[in-house]
Short mmCIF file of N, CA and C in Angstrom, two decimals:
data_model
loop_
_atom_site.label_atom_id
_atom_site.label_comp_id
_atom_site.label_asym_id
_atom_site.label_seq_id
_atom_site.Cartn_x
_atom_site.Cartn_y
_atom_site.Cartn_z
N GLN O 3 11.21 -33.47 17.59
CA GLN O 3 10.49 -34.53 16.90
C GLN O 3 9.68 -33.96 15.73
N ALA O 4 9.04 -32.80 15.96
CA ALA O 4 8.24 -32.18 14.89
C ALA O 4 9.13 -31.78 13.72
N ALA O 5 10.34 -31.29 14.01
CA ALA O 5 11.26 -30.90 12.94
C ALA O 5 11.69 -32.10 12.13
N LEU O 6 11.97 -33.22 12.81
CA LEU O 6 12.44 -34.42 12.11
C LEU O 6 11.33 -35.09 11.32
N GLN O 7 10.10 -34.98 11.79
CA GLN O 7 8.97 -35.62 11.10
C GLN O 7 8.35 -34.70 10.04
N GLY O 8 8.66 -33.40 10.09
CA GLY O 8 8.08 -32.45 9.14
C GLY O 8 8.92 -32.31 7.89
N PRO O 9 8.54 -31.40 7.02
CA PRO O 9 9.29 -31.18 5.79
C PRO O 9 10.69 -30.62 6.08
N ALA O 10 11.62 -30.87 5.16
CA ALA O 10 13.01 -30.45 5.35
C ALA O 10 13.13 -28.93 5.43
N GLY O 11 12.21 -28.22 4.80
CA GLY O 11 12.25 -26.76 4.81
C GLY O 11 11.76 -26.14 6.10
N GLY O 12 11.29 -26.91 7.03
CA GLY O 12 10.79 -26.40 8.30
C GLY O 12 9.27 -26.47 8.36
N THR O 13 8.75 -26.35 9.56
CA THR O 13 7.31 -26.44 9.74
C THR O 13 6.86 -25.62 10.95
N TRP O 14 5.66 -25.11 10.89
CA TRP O 14 5.03 -24.46 12.02
C TRP O 14 4.25 -25.51 12.78
N MET O 15 4.28 -25.41 14.09
CA MET O 15 3.49 -26.31 14.93
C MET O 15 2.24 -25.56 15.38
N PRO O 16 1.13 -26.26 15.50
CA PRO O 16 -0.08 -25.58 15.99
C PRO O 16 0.14 -25.05 17.41
N ALA O 17 -0.69 -24.08 17.81
CA ALA O 17 -0.59 -23.53 19.17
C ALA O 17 -0.73 -24.65 20.19
N TYR O 18 0.10 -24.59 21.21
CA TYR O 18 0.07 -25.62 22.23
C TYR O 18 0.44 -25.01 23.58
N GLN O 19 0.04 -25.69 24.63
CA GLN O 19 0.34 -25.23 25.98
C GLN O 19 1.77 -25.60 26.33
N TRP O 20 2.52 -24.62 26.74
CA TRP O 20 3.91 -24.86 27.11
C TRP O 20 3.99 -25.41 28.51
N ILE O 21 4.92 -26.28 28.72
CA ILE O 21 5.12 -26.84 30.06
C ILE O 21 5.99 -25.89 30.88
N VAL O 22 7.03 -25.36 30.26
CA VAL O 22 7.88 -24.40 30.96
C VAL O 22 7.14 -23.07 31.08
N HIS O 23 7.58 -22.20 31.89
CA HIS O 23 6.98 -20.89 32.15
C HIS O 23 5.64 -21.00 32.87
N PHE O 24 5.31 -22.17 33.37
CA PHE O 24 4.04 -22.33 34.08
C PHE O 24 4.28 -21.91 35.52
N GLU O 25 3.70 -20.79 35.89
CA GLU O 25 3.89 -20.27 37.23
C GLU O 25 2.89 -20.92 38.17
N GLU O 26 3.32 -21.16 39.37
CA GLU O 26 2.44 -21.80 40.35
C GLU O 26 1.24 -20.90 40.62
N GLY O 27 0.06 -21.48 40.47
CA GLY O 27 -1.17 -20.73 40.70
C GLY O 27 -1.56 -19.84 39.53
N GLY O 28 -0.70 -19.72 38.52
CA GLY O 28 -1.00 -18.86 37.39
C GLY O 28 -1.62 -19.64 36.24
N GLU O 29 -1.96 -18.90 35.22
CA GLU O 29 -2.55 -19.52 34.04
C GLU O 29 -1.46 -20.15 33.19
N PRO O 30 -1.79 -21.20 32.46
CA PRO O 30 -0.79 -21.79 31.56
C PRO O 30 -0.46 -20.83 30.43
N LEU O 31 0.71 -20.96 29.90
CA LEU O 31 1.16 -20.12 28.79
C LEU O 31 1.15 -20.94 27.52
N TRP O 32 0.52 -20.41 26.49
CA TRP O 32 0.45 -21.06 25.19
C TRP O 32 1.38 -20.34 24.23
N GLY O 33 1.77 -21.05 23.20
CA GLY O 33 2.62 -20.44 22.20
C GLY O 33 2.65 -21.22 20.91
N LEU O 34 3.49 -20.73 20.01
CA LEU O 34 3.67 -21.32 18.68
C LEU O 34 5.14 -21.61 18.51
N SER O 35 5.46 -22.56 17.66
CA SER O 35 6.85 -22.86 17.39
C SER O 35 7.05 -23.11 15.90
N TYR O 36 8.20 -22.64 15.41
CA TYR O 36 8.66 -22.97 14.06
C TYR O 36 9.91 -23.81 14.24
N VAL O 37 9.92 -24.97 13.62
CA VAL O 37 11.06 -25.88 13.76
C VAL O 37 11.60 -26.26 12.40
N LYS O 38 12.94 -26.41 12.35
CA LYS O 38 13.59 -26.78 11.08
C LYS O 38 14.84 -27.58 11.40
N PRO O 39 14.97 -28.74 10.75
CA PRO O 39 16.19 -29.54 10.96
C PRO O 39 17.34 -29.03 10.08
N PHE O 40 18.56 -29.21 10.57
CA PHE O 40 19.76 -28.87 9.80
C PHE O 40 20.62 -30.12 9.66
N TYR O 41 21.05 -30.37 8.43
CA TYR O 41 21.85 -31.55 8.13
C TYR O 41 23.19 -31.12 7.56
N ASP O 42 24.22 -31.94 7.76
CA ASP O 42 25.51 -31.65 7.14
C ASP O 42 25.51 -32.17 5.71
N ALA O 43 26.65 -32.06 5.02
CA ALA O 43 26.76 -32.45 3.62
C ALA O 43 26.47 -33.94 3.41
N SER O 44 26.74 -34.76 4.42
CA SER O 44 26.50 -36.20 4.26
C SER O 44 25.06 -36.59 4.62
N GLY O 45 24.26 -35.60 5.04
CA GLY O 45 22.86 -35.89 5.37
C GLY O 45 22.62 -36.24 6.83
N ARG O 46 23.65 -36.10 7.66
CA ARG O 46 23.52 -36.40 9.09
C ARG O 46 22.95 -35.17 9.82
N LEU O 47 22.03 -35.39 10.71
CA LEU O 47 21.42 -34.32 11.48
C LEU O 47 22.47 -33.66 12.37
N ILE O 48 22.57 -32.31 12.26
CA ILE O 48 23.53 -31.60 13.12
C ILE O 48 22.83 -30.70 14.14
N GLY O 49 21.56 -30.45 13.93
CA GLY O 49 20.85 -29.60 14.89
C GLY O 49 19.45 -29.27 14.42
N VAL O 50 18.70 -28.66 15.31
CA VAL O 50 17.32 -28.27 15.01
C VAL O 50 17.12 -26.83 15.46
N LEU O 51 16.58 -26.01 14.56
CA LEU O 51 16.17 -24.65 14.92
C LEU O 51 14.78 -24.74 15.53
N ASP O 52 14.61 -24.15 16.70
CA ASP O 52 13.30 -24.12 17.36
C ASP O 52 13.05 -22.69 17.80
N ALA O 53 12.22 -21.97 17.05
CA ALA O 53 11.87 -20.59 17.39
C ALA O 53 10.49 -20.60 18.02
N ASP O 54 10.43 -20.15 19.27
CA ASP O 54 9.18 -20.16 20.02
C ASP O 54 8.63 -18.75 20.15
N PHE O 55 7.32 -18.63 20.03
CA PHE O 55 6.62 -17.35 20.18
C PHE O 55 5.45 -17.58 21.12
N ASP O 56 5.45 -16.89 22.24
CA ASP O 56 4.32 -17.07 23.14
C ASP O 56 3.18 -16.14 22.73
N LEU O 57 1.96 -16.45 23.16
CA LEU O 57 0.80 -15.65 22.77
C LEU O 57 0.89 -14.20 23.24
N PRO O 58 1.41 -13.91 24.46
CA PRO O 58 1.56 -12.50 24.81
C PRO O 58 2.45 -11.73 23.83
N ALA O 59 3.52 -12.36 23.33
CA ALA O 59 4.39 -11.69 22.36
C ALA O 59 3.64 -11.44 21.05
N LEU O 60 2.89 -12.43 20.58
CA LEU O 60 2.10 -12.26 19.36
C LEU O 60 1.10 -11.12 19.54
N ASN O 61 0.43 -11.08 20.68
CA ASN O 61 -0.60 -10.06 20.89
C ASN O 61 0.00 -8.68 21.15
N THR O 62 1.20 -8.61 21.70
CA THR O 62 1.88 -7.32 21.82
C THR O 62 2.21 -6.78 20.43
N PHE O 63 2.64 -7.65 19.54
CA PHE O 63 2.92 -7.27 18.16
C PHE O 63 1.63 -6.78 17.47
N LEU O 64 0.53 -7.52 17.65
CA LEU O 64 -0.74 -7.12 17.04
C LEU O 64 -1.25 -5.80 17.62
N ASP O 65 -1.05 -5.56 18.92
CA ASP O 65 -1.44 -4.29 19.53
C ASP O 65 -0.66 -3.13 18.94
N ALA O 66 0.63 -3.34 18.68
CA ALA O 66 1.44 -2.28 18.06
C ALA O 66 0.94 -1.97 16.66
N LEU O 67 0.60 -3.01 15.90
CA LEU O 67 0.03 -2.80 14.56
C LEU O 67 -1.31 -2.07 14.66
N ALA O 68 -2.14 -2.47 15.61
CA ALA O 68 -3.46 -1.85 15.78
C ALA O 68 -3.32 -0.37 16.09
N THR O 69 -2.34 -0.02 16.91
CA THR O 69 -2.12 1.39 17.24
C THR O 69 -1.62 2.15 16.03
N ASP O 70 -0.65 1.60 15.33
CA ASP O 70 -0.08 2.28 14.16
C ASP O 70 -1.11 2.48 13.05
N TYR O 71 -1.95 1.49 12.81
CA TYR O 71 -2.89 1.55 11.70
C TYR O 71 -4.31 1.88 12.12
N ARG O 72 -4.54 2.13 13.40
CA ARG O 72 -5.88 2.43 13.93
C ARG O 72 -6.88 1.39 13.44
N ALA O 73 -6.52 0.14 13.65
CA ALA O 73 -7.35 -0.98 13.19
C ALA O 73 -7.34 -2.08 14.24
N GLY O 74 -8.22 -3.02 14.08
CA GLY O 74 -8.23 -4.19 14.95
C GLY O 74 -7.68 -5.38 14.18
N PHE O 75 -6.92 -6.23 14.85
CA PHE O 75 -6.36 -7.41 14.21
C PHE O 75 -6.65 -8.63 15.06
N GLN O 76 -7.08 -9.70 14.39
CA GLN O 76 -7.28 -10.98 15.05
C GLN O 76 -6.65 -12.07 14.19
N VAL O 77 -6.17 -13.12 14.86
CA VAL O 77 -5.62 -14.28 14.16
C VAL O 77 -6.32 -15.51 14.71
N VAL O 78 -6.90 -16.29 13.78
CA VAL O 78 -7.57 -17.54 14.14
C VAL O 78 -6.76 -18.68 13.55
N GLU O 79 -6.39 -19.63 14.40
CA GLU O 79 -5.72 -20.83 13.91
C GLU O 79 -6.82 -21.81 13.51
N LEU O 80 -6.87 -22.12 12.20
CA LEU O 80 -7.90 -23.02 11.69
C LEU O 80 -7.48 -24.45 11.93
N GLY O 81 -8.41 -25.29 12.13
CA GLY O 81 -8.14 -26.71 12.38
C GLY O 81 -9.46 -27.37 12.73
N ALA O 82 -9.39 -28.55 13.32
CA ALA O 82 -10.60 -29.26 13.72
C ALA O 82 -11.44 -28.38 14.65
N VAL O 83 -10.78 -27.70 15.57
CA VAL O 83 -11.44 -26.73 16.45
C VAL O 83 -10.68 -25.41 16.28
N PRO O 84 -11.26 -24.44 15.54
CA PRO O 84 -10.57 -23.16 15.36
C PRO O 84 -10.35 -22.47 16.71
N LEU O 85 -9.18 -21.84 16.86
CA LEU O 85 -8.83 -21.14 18.10
C LEU O 85 -8.43 -19.71 17.79
N LEU O 86 -8.90 -18.78 18.60
CA LEU O 86 -8.51 -17.39 18.48
C LEU O 86 -7.19 -17.23 19.24
N ILE O 87 -6.09 -17.08 18.49
CA ILE O 87 -4.78 -16.97 19.14
C ILE O 87 -4.28 -15.53 19.15
N GLY O 88 -4.77 -14.71 18.25
CA GLY O 88 -4.34 -13.31 18.17
C GLY O 88 -5.50 -12.38 18.42
N ASP O 89 -5.54 -11.78 19.62
CA ASP O 89 -6.60 -10.84 19.98
C ASP O 89 -6.23 -10.25 21.33
N ARG O 90 -6.70 -9.05 21.60
CA ARG O 90 -6.40 -8.43 22.90
C ARG O 90 -6.91 -9.27 24.06
N ALA O 91 -8.00 -9.99 23.83
CA ALA O 91 -8.58 -10.80 24.91
C ALA O 91 -7.80 -12.09 25.14
N ALA O 92 -7.09 -12.56 24.14
CA ALA O 92 -6.32 -13.82 24.28
C ALA O 92 -4.96 -13.48 24.85
N GLU O 93 -4.85 -13.49 26.16
CA GLU O 93 -3.60 -13.06 26.79
C GLU O 93 -2.57 -14.17 26.86
N ARG O 94 -2.88 -15.25 27.54
CA ARG O 94 -1.91 -16.34 27.71
C ARG O 94 -2.36 -17.64 27.08
N ALA O 95 -3.63 -17.70 26.70
CA ALA O 95 -4.18 -18.95 26.15
C ALA O 95 -5.16 -18.60 25.03
N PRO O 96 -5.31 -19.46 24.04
CA PRO O 96 -6.26 -19.20 22.96
C PRO O 96 -7.69 -19.23 23.49
N LEU O 97 -8.57 -18.60 22.75
CA LEU O 97 -9.98 -18.52 23.11
C LEU O 97 -10.82 -19.16 22.03
N PRO O 98 -12.07 -19.49 22.35
CA PRO O 98 -12.98 -19.92 21.28
C PRO O 98 -13.21 -18.74 20.32
N VAL O 99 -13.51 -19.05 19.09
CA VAL O 99 -13.71 -18.01 18.09
C VAL O 99 -15.03 -17.29 18.38
N PRO O 100 -15.02 -15.95 18.49
CA PRO O 100 -16.26 -15.22 18.76
C PRO O 100 -17.21 -15.28 17.57
N ALA O 101 -18.49 -15.09 17.86
CA ALA O 101 -19.54 -15.22 16.84
C ALA O 101 -19.30 -14.36 15.60
N PRO O 102 -18.90 -13.08 15.71
CA PRO O 102 -18.70 -12.30 14.48
C PRO O 102 -17.66 -12.88 13.52
N LEU O 103 -16.69 -13.61 14.05
CA LEU O 103 -15.64 -14.17 13.19
C LEU O 103 -16.03 -15.52 12.60
N ASP O 104 -17.13 -16.12 13.08
CA ASP O 104 -17.58 -17.41 12.55
C ASP O 104 -17.83 -17.36 11.05
N SER O 105 -18.40 -16.23 10.58
CA SER O 105 -18.72 -16.14 9.15
C SER O 105 -17.46 -16.15 8.29
N PHE O 106 -16.32 -15.76 8.84
CA PHE O 106 -15.08 -15.76 8.07
C PHE O 106 -14.48 -17.15 7.92
N ILE O 107 -14.78 -18.04 8.84
CA ILE O 107 -14.11 -19.34 8.86
C ILE O 107 -14.49 -20.20 7.66
N ASP O 108 -15.75 -20.18 7.25
CA ASP O 108 -16.21 -21.07 6.19
C ASP O 108 -16.36 -20.41 4.82
N PHE O 109 -15.88 -19.19 4.65
CA PHE O 109 -16.07 -18.55 3.35
C PHE O 109 -15.23 -19.23 2.28
N PRO O 110 -15.76 -19.29 1.05
CA PRO O 110 -14.96 -19.89 -0.03
C PRO O 110 -13.90 -18.89 -0.50
N GLY O 111 -12.78 -19.36 -0.91
CA GLY O 111 -11.72 -18.49 -1.40
C GLY O 111 -10.72 -18.15 -0.31
N ASP O 112 -9.82 -17.23 -0.64
CA ASP O 112 -8.75 -16.86 0.29
C ASP O 112 -8.97 -15.51 0.96
N VAL O 113 -9.76 -14.62 0.33
CA VAL O 113 -9.96 -13.27 0.85
C VAL O 113 -11.45 -13.00 0.97
N PHE O 114 -11.84 -12.32 2.04
CA PHE O 114 -13.24 -12.00 2.28
C PHE O 114 -13.30 -10.61 2.89
N VAL O 115 -14.20 -9.76 2.39
CA VAL O 115 -14.39 -8.41 2.92
C VAL O 115 -15.88 -8.21 3.14
N ASP O 116 -16.24 -7.64 4.30
CA ASP O 116 -17.66 -7.41 4.60
C ASP O 116 -17.77 -6.37 5.71
N ARG O 117 -18.92 -5.72 5.76
CA ARG O 117 -19.23 -4.81 6.86
C ARG O 117 -20.03 -5.60 7.87
N MET O 118 -19.66 -5.50 9.14
CA MET O 118 -20.32 -6.30 10.16
C MET O 118 -20.25 -5.61 11.51
N GLU O 119 -20.96 -6.18 12.46
CA GLU O 119 -20.94 -5.72 13.84
C GLU O 119 -19.83 -6.46 14.56
N MET O 120 -18.81 -5.73 15.01
CA MET O 120 -17.69 -6.32 15.74
C MET O 120 -17.33 -5.40 16.89
N GLU O 121 -17.00 -6.00 18.00
CA GLU O 121 -16.55 -5.24 19.16
C GLU O 121 -17.54 -4.14 19.53
N GLY O 122 -18.83 -4.41 19.34
CA GLY O 122 -19.86 -3.46 19.71
C GLY O 122 -20.04 -2.28 18.78
N GLU O 123 -19.44 -2.31 17.60
CA GLU O 123 -19.60 -1.21 16.64
C GLU O 123 -19.58 -1.76 15.21
N ARG O 124 -20.08 -0.94 14.29
CA ARG O 124 -20.06 -1.33 12.87
C ARG O 124 -18.65 -1.16 12.35
N ARG O 125 -18.14 -2.21 11.72
CA ARG O 125 -16.77 -2.19 11.21
C ARG O 125 -16.73 -2.84 9.83
N TRP O 126 -15.78 -2.41 9.03
CA TRP O 126 -15.43 -3.11 7.80
C TRP O 126 -14.31 -4.07 8.17
N ALA O 127 -14.46 -5.30 7.76
CA ALA O 127 -13.46 -6.32 8.10
C ALA O 127 -13.02 -7.04 6.83
N ALA O 128 -11.73 -7.33 6.79
CA ALA O 128 -11.16 -8.12 5.70
C ALA O 128 -10.44 -9.30 6.31
N ALA O 129 -10.66 -10.46 5.73
CA ALA O 129 -10.03 -11.68 6.24
C ALA O 129 -9.26 -12.35 5.11
N ARG O 130 -8.14 -12.95 5.47
CA ARG O 130 -7.33 -13.68 4.49
C ARG O 130 -6.83 -14.96 5.13
N ARG O 131 -6.97 -16.04 4.39
CA ARG O 131 -6.41 -17.33 4.84
C ARG O 131 -4.95 -17.39 4.45
N MET O 132 -4.15 -17.87 5.37
CA MET O 132 -2.72 -18.04 5.11
C MET O 132 -2.35 -19.47 5.48
N VAL O 133 -1.73 -20.18 4.55
CA VAL O 133 -1.26 -21.53 4.83
C VAL O 133 0.22 -21.43 5.15
N LEU O 134 0.58 -21.81 6.37
CA LEU O 134 1.97 -21.75 6.81
C LEU O 134 2.69 -23.05 6.44
N GLU O 135 4.01 -23.00 6.47
CA GLU O 135 4.79 -24.21 6.21
C GLU O 135 4.36 -25.30 7.17
N GLY O 136 4.15 -26.47 6.65
CA GLY O 136 3.73 -27.59 7.48
C GLY O 136 2.23 -27.83 7.43
N GLY O 137 1.50 -26.98 6.71
CA GLY O 137 0.07 -27.21 6.51
C GLY O 137 -0.85 -26.54 7.51
N ILE O 138 -0.33 -25.79 8.46
CA ILE O 138 -1.20 -25.09 9.41
C ILE O 138 -1.78 -23.87 8.71
N SER O 139 -3.06 -23.61 8.93
CA SER O 139 -3.71 -22.46 8.31
C SER O 139 -4.11 -21.45 9.38
N TRP O 140 -3.88 -20.19 9.06
CA TRP O 140 -4.33 -19.08 9.90
C TRP O 140 -5.33 -18.26 9.11
N LEU O 141 -6.24 -17.67 9.82
CA LEU O 141 -7.16 -16.69 9.26
C LEU O 141 -6.80 -15.37 9.92
N VAL O 142 -6.32 -14.42 9.15
CA VAL O 142 -5.93 -13.11 9.67
C VAL O 142 -7.03 -12.12 9.31
N VAL O 143 -7.57 -11.45 10.34
CA VAL O 143 -8.68 -10.52 10.15
C VAL O 143 -8.23 -9.13 10.57
N ALA O 144 -8.42 -8.17 9.68
CA ALA O 144 -8.15 -6.76 9.98
C ALA O 144 -9.47 -6.02 9.85
N SER O 145 -9.75 -5.12 10.81
CA SER O 145 -11.02 -4.39 10.77
C SER O 145 -10.81 -2.94 11.16
N ARG O 146 -11.66 -2.09 10.61
CA ARG O 146 -11.64 -0.65 10.92
C ARG O 146 -13.06 -0.18 11.10
N ASP O 147 -13.19 0.89 11.86
CA ASP O 147 -14.49 1.51 12.09
C ASP O 147 -15.13 1.87 10.74
N ALA O 148 -16.40 1.55 10.58
CA ALA O 148 -17.09 1.76 9.29
C ALA O 148 -17.08 3.22 8.88
N THR O 149 -17.24 4.16 9.83
CA THR O 149 -17.27 5.58 9.46
C THR O 149 -15.92 6.03 8.92
N PHE O 150 -14.83 5.44 9.38
CA PHE O 150 -13.51 5.80 8.89
C PHE O 150 -13.38 5.50 7.40
N ILE O 151 -13.98 4.40 6.97
CA ILE O 151 -13.90 4.00 5.57
C ILE O 151 -15.02 4.62 4.74
N GLU O 152 -16.23 4.69 5.29
CA GLU O 152 -17.38 5.15 4.51
C GLU O 152 -17.39 6.66 4.28
N ALA O 153 -16.88 7.47 5.21
CA ALA O 153 -16.91 8.93 5.06
C ALA O 153 -16.15 9.39 3.81
N PRO O 154 -14.90 8.93 3.57
CA PRO O 154 -14.21 9.34 2.33
C PRO O 154 -14.92 8.83 1.07
N LEU O 155 -15.49 7.63 1.14
CA LEU O 155 -16.21 7.11 -0.02
C LEU O 155 -17.44 7.97 -0.32
N ARG O 156 -18.14 8.38 0.73
CA ARG O 156 -19.31 9.23 0.55
C ARG O 156 -18.91 10.58 -0.06
N ARG O 157 -17.79 11.16 0.42
CA ARG O 157 -17.31 12.43 -0.15
C ARG O 157 -16.98 12.25 -1.63
N GLN O 158 -16.33 11.15 -1.98
CA GLN O 158 -16.00 10.91 -3.38
C GLN O 158 -17.27 10.74 -4.21
N LEU O 159 -18.27 10.07 -3.67
CA LEU O 159 -19.54 9.90 -4.37
C LEU O 159 -20.17 11.26 -4.67
N TYR O 160 -20.18 12.15 -3.66
CA TYR O 160 -20.74 13.49 -3.86
C TYR O 160 -19.94 14.27 -4.89
N GLN O 161 -18.61 14.14 -4.89
CA GLN O 161 -17.78 14.83 -5.87
C GLN O 161 -18.05 14.33 -7.28
N VAL O 162 -18.13 13.02 -7.44
CA VAL O 162 -18.40 12.45 -8.76
C VAL O 162 -19.80 12.84 -9.23
N ALA O 163 -20.78 12.79 -8.34
CA ALA O 163 -22.14 13.19 -8.70
C ALA O 163 -22.18 14.66 -9.09
N GLY O 164 -21.45 15.51 -8.37
CA GLY O 164 -21.39 16.94 -8.70
C GLY O 164 -20.75 17.17 -10.06
N MET O 165 -19.66 16.45 -10.34
CA MET O 165 -19.00 16.59 -11.65
C MET O 165 -19.92 16.09 -12.76
N GLY O 166 -20.61 14.98 -12.50
CA GLY O 166 -21.55 14.45 -13.50
C GLY O 166 -22.67 15.44 -13.78
N LEU O 167 -23.20 16.05 -12.74
CA LEU O 167 -24.26 17.06 -12.91
C LEU O 167 -23.74 18.26 -13.68
N ALA O 168 -22.52 18.71 -13.39
CA ALA O 168 -21.93 19.84 -14.11
C ALA O 168 -21.74 19.49 -15.59
N ILE O 169 -21.32 18.28 -15.88
CA ILE O 169 -21.13 17.86 -17.28
C ILE O 169 -22.47 17.81 -18.00
N VAL O 170 -23.50 17.25 -17.35
CA VAL O 170 -24.83 17.17 -17.96
C VAL O 170 -25.38 18.57 -18.23
N LEU O 171 -25.24 19.49 -17.27
CA LEU O 171 -25.71 20.87 -17.47
C LEU O 171 -24.94 21.55 -18.59
N GLY O 172 -23.63 21.33 -18.63
CA GLY O 172 -22.82 21.91 -19.70
C GLY O 172 -23.23 21.38 -21.07
N LEU O 173 -23.45 20.07 -21.18
CA LEU O 173 -23.90 19.50 -22.46
C LEU O 173 -25.28 20.01 -22.83
N ALA O 174 -26.16 20.17 -21.84
CA ALA O 174 -27.50 20.69 -22.12
C ALA O 174 -27.42 22.12 -22.64
N LEU O 175 -26.61 22.97 -22.05
CA LEU O 175 -26.45 24.36 -22.51
C LEU O 175 -25.86 24.40 -23.92
N ILE O 176 -24.86 23.57 -24.17
CA ILE O 176 -24.26 23.52 -25.51
C ILE O 176 -25.29 23.04 -26.54
N SER O 177 -26.09 22.04 -26.17
CA SER O 177 -27.12 21.53 -27.09
C SER O 177 -28.17 22.59 -27.39
N VAL O 178 -28.60 23.32 -26.39
CA VAL O 178 -29.59 24.38 -26.59
C VAL O 178 -29.01 25.45 -27.50
N ARG O 179 -27.78 25.85 -27.24
CA ARG O 179 -27.13 26.89 -28.06
C ARG O 179 -26.97 26.43 -29.52
N MET O 180 -26.56 25.17 -29.70
CA MET O 180 -26.40 24.66 -31.05
C MET O 180 -27.76 24.54 -31.75
N ALA O 181 -28.79 24.13 -31.02
CA ALA O 181 -30.13 24.02 -31.60
C ALA O 181 -30.63 25.38 -32.04
N ARG O 182 -30.39 26.42 -31.26
CA ARG O 182 -30.80 27.79 -31.65
C ARG O 182 -30.05 28.24 -32.91
N ARG O 183 -28.78 27.96 -32.93
CA ARG O 183 -27.96 28.41 -34.05
C ARG O 183 -28.37 27.70 -35.34
N PHE O 184 -28.56 26.38 -35.27
CA PHE O 184 -28.93 25.64 -36.48
C PHE O 184 -30.42 25.82 -36.80
N GLY O 185 -31.21 26.23 -35.85
CA GLY O 185 -32.65 26.41 -36.08
C GLY O 185 -33.00 27.69 -36.75
N ARG O 186 -32.07 28.62 -36.88
CA ARG O 186 -32.34 29.89 -37.56
C ARG O 186 -32.36 29.69 -39.08
N PRO O 187 -33.20 30.47 -39.73
CA PRO O 187 -33.24 30.36 -41.21
C PRO O 187 -31.97 30.89 -41.85
#
């Protein structure tokens, strides 16, 4: 139904609780779906593509990225009630958005970078809004430990300051030498 009512190019459906895969006594399983209708040359519907992704699969993918890049990744599905769908803590169902990520939800523009307290440590975080086919918006947040980013910047600052000091001393010596030379009768 979502494929037939959505755009011809396909659409993403917001996260929803799946009816299948519900184990007795277990937690419900949530997921995402991308749907696209296919029509023949005469415009008659011949089928619908329905690609489903459950939250554990999304979070396994994010964990692999986090390991490879030594970073943290979160995905928030924006809407009337934003939901945290991508995070290590969101195993089978979305969670409410944690307080540190609240500041990212209402920022103007598409990209936001700031240093903040996340996961009990100081981190640099970058957030980007992504509008998916069908009008669903995600907020993707990547974060790294602040010392990982600040240490190389501090080293570069010291190097630039050292080069600047060397240039100033060199110009001062040249100026003194030229003043002596031109100051002689």
